[in-house]
Amino acid sequence: MTVELHVAEGWLTVCELSDLTPGRGVAVLLPDGSQAAVFIDRSGRTYAIDNRDPFTGAAVLSRGLVGRAEGGPFVASPLLKQRFDLGSGRCLDDGAAAVRTYPVRTAVTSAAVAVA
């Protein structure tokens, strides 16, 4: 199974589902040069947000601490600790801030079959 993000060019395969670990993020480089942070929760749901922390400008959200608040998962920036809702991208600590979210899906990969 692969993880795909919807970007301007369409669905982009970014990693294998098995590359994701609940509670940890993975940074992926997108075709436009920006980065996304991809997460999976303990129930198997995947999320993708902009990897750039809007408070510092650093691409670090994939390295943040993952938790739950207000009924949903969030990631806390490893720098200033602001929490971002993984579903909506809104900052739970500053209503004026948010990060972009990306539609994400998992897809079955088709392996090439050798014919003898």
PDB file of C-alpha atoms in Angstrom, residues 41 45 47 67-74 83 85-87 90 92:
ATOM      1  CA  ASP A  41      -2.635   7.658  13.816  1.00  0.00           C
ATOM      2  CA  ARG A  45      -5.891   7.109   9.400  1.00  0.00           C
ATOM      3  CA  TYR A  47      -2.900  12.950   7.536  1.00  0.00           C
ATOM      4  CA  GLY A  67      -1.040  13.893  20.616  1.00  0.00           C
ATOM      5  CA  ARG A  68      -4.825  14.294  20.895  1.00  0.00           C
ATOM      6  CA  ALA A  69      -6.844  17.350  21.934  1.00  0.00           C
ATOM      7  CA  GLU A  70     -10.395  18.529  21.345  1.00  0.00           C
ATOM      8  CA  GLY A  71     -11.276  15.078  19.995  1.00  0.00           C
ATOM      9  CA  GLY A  72      -8.653  14.965  17.259  1.00  0.00           C
ATOM     10  CA  PRO A  73      -4.967  14.413  16.584  1.00  0.00           C
ATOM     11  CA  PHE A  74      -2.451  17.238  16.569  1.00  0.00           C
ATOM     12  CA  ARG A  83      -0.128  22.568  18.305  1.00  0.00           C
ATOM     13  CA  ASP A  85      -4.754  20.008  14.247  1.00  0.00           C
ATOM     14  CA  LEU A  86      -3.830  17.295  11.726  1.00  0.00           C
ATOM     15  CA  GLY A  87      -7.305  17.260  10.177  1.00  0.00           C
ATOM     16  CA  ARG A  90      -5.621  25.145  12.455  1.00  0.00           C
ATOM     17  CA  LEU A  92      -4.921  25.144  18.622  1.00  0.00           C
TER      18      LEU A  92
END
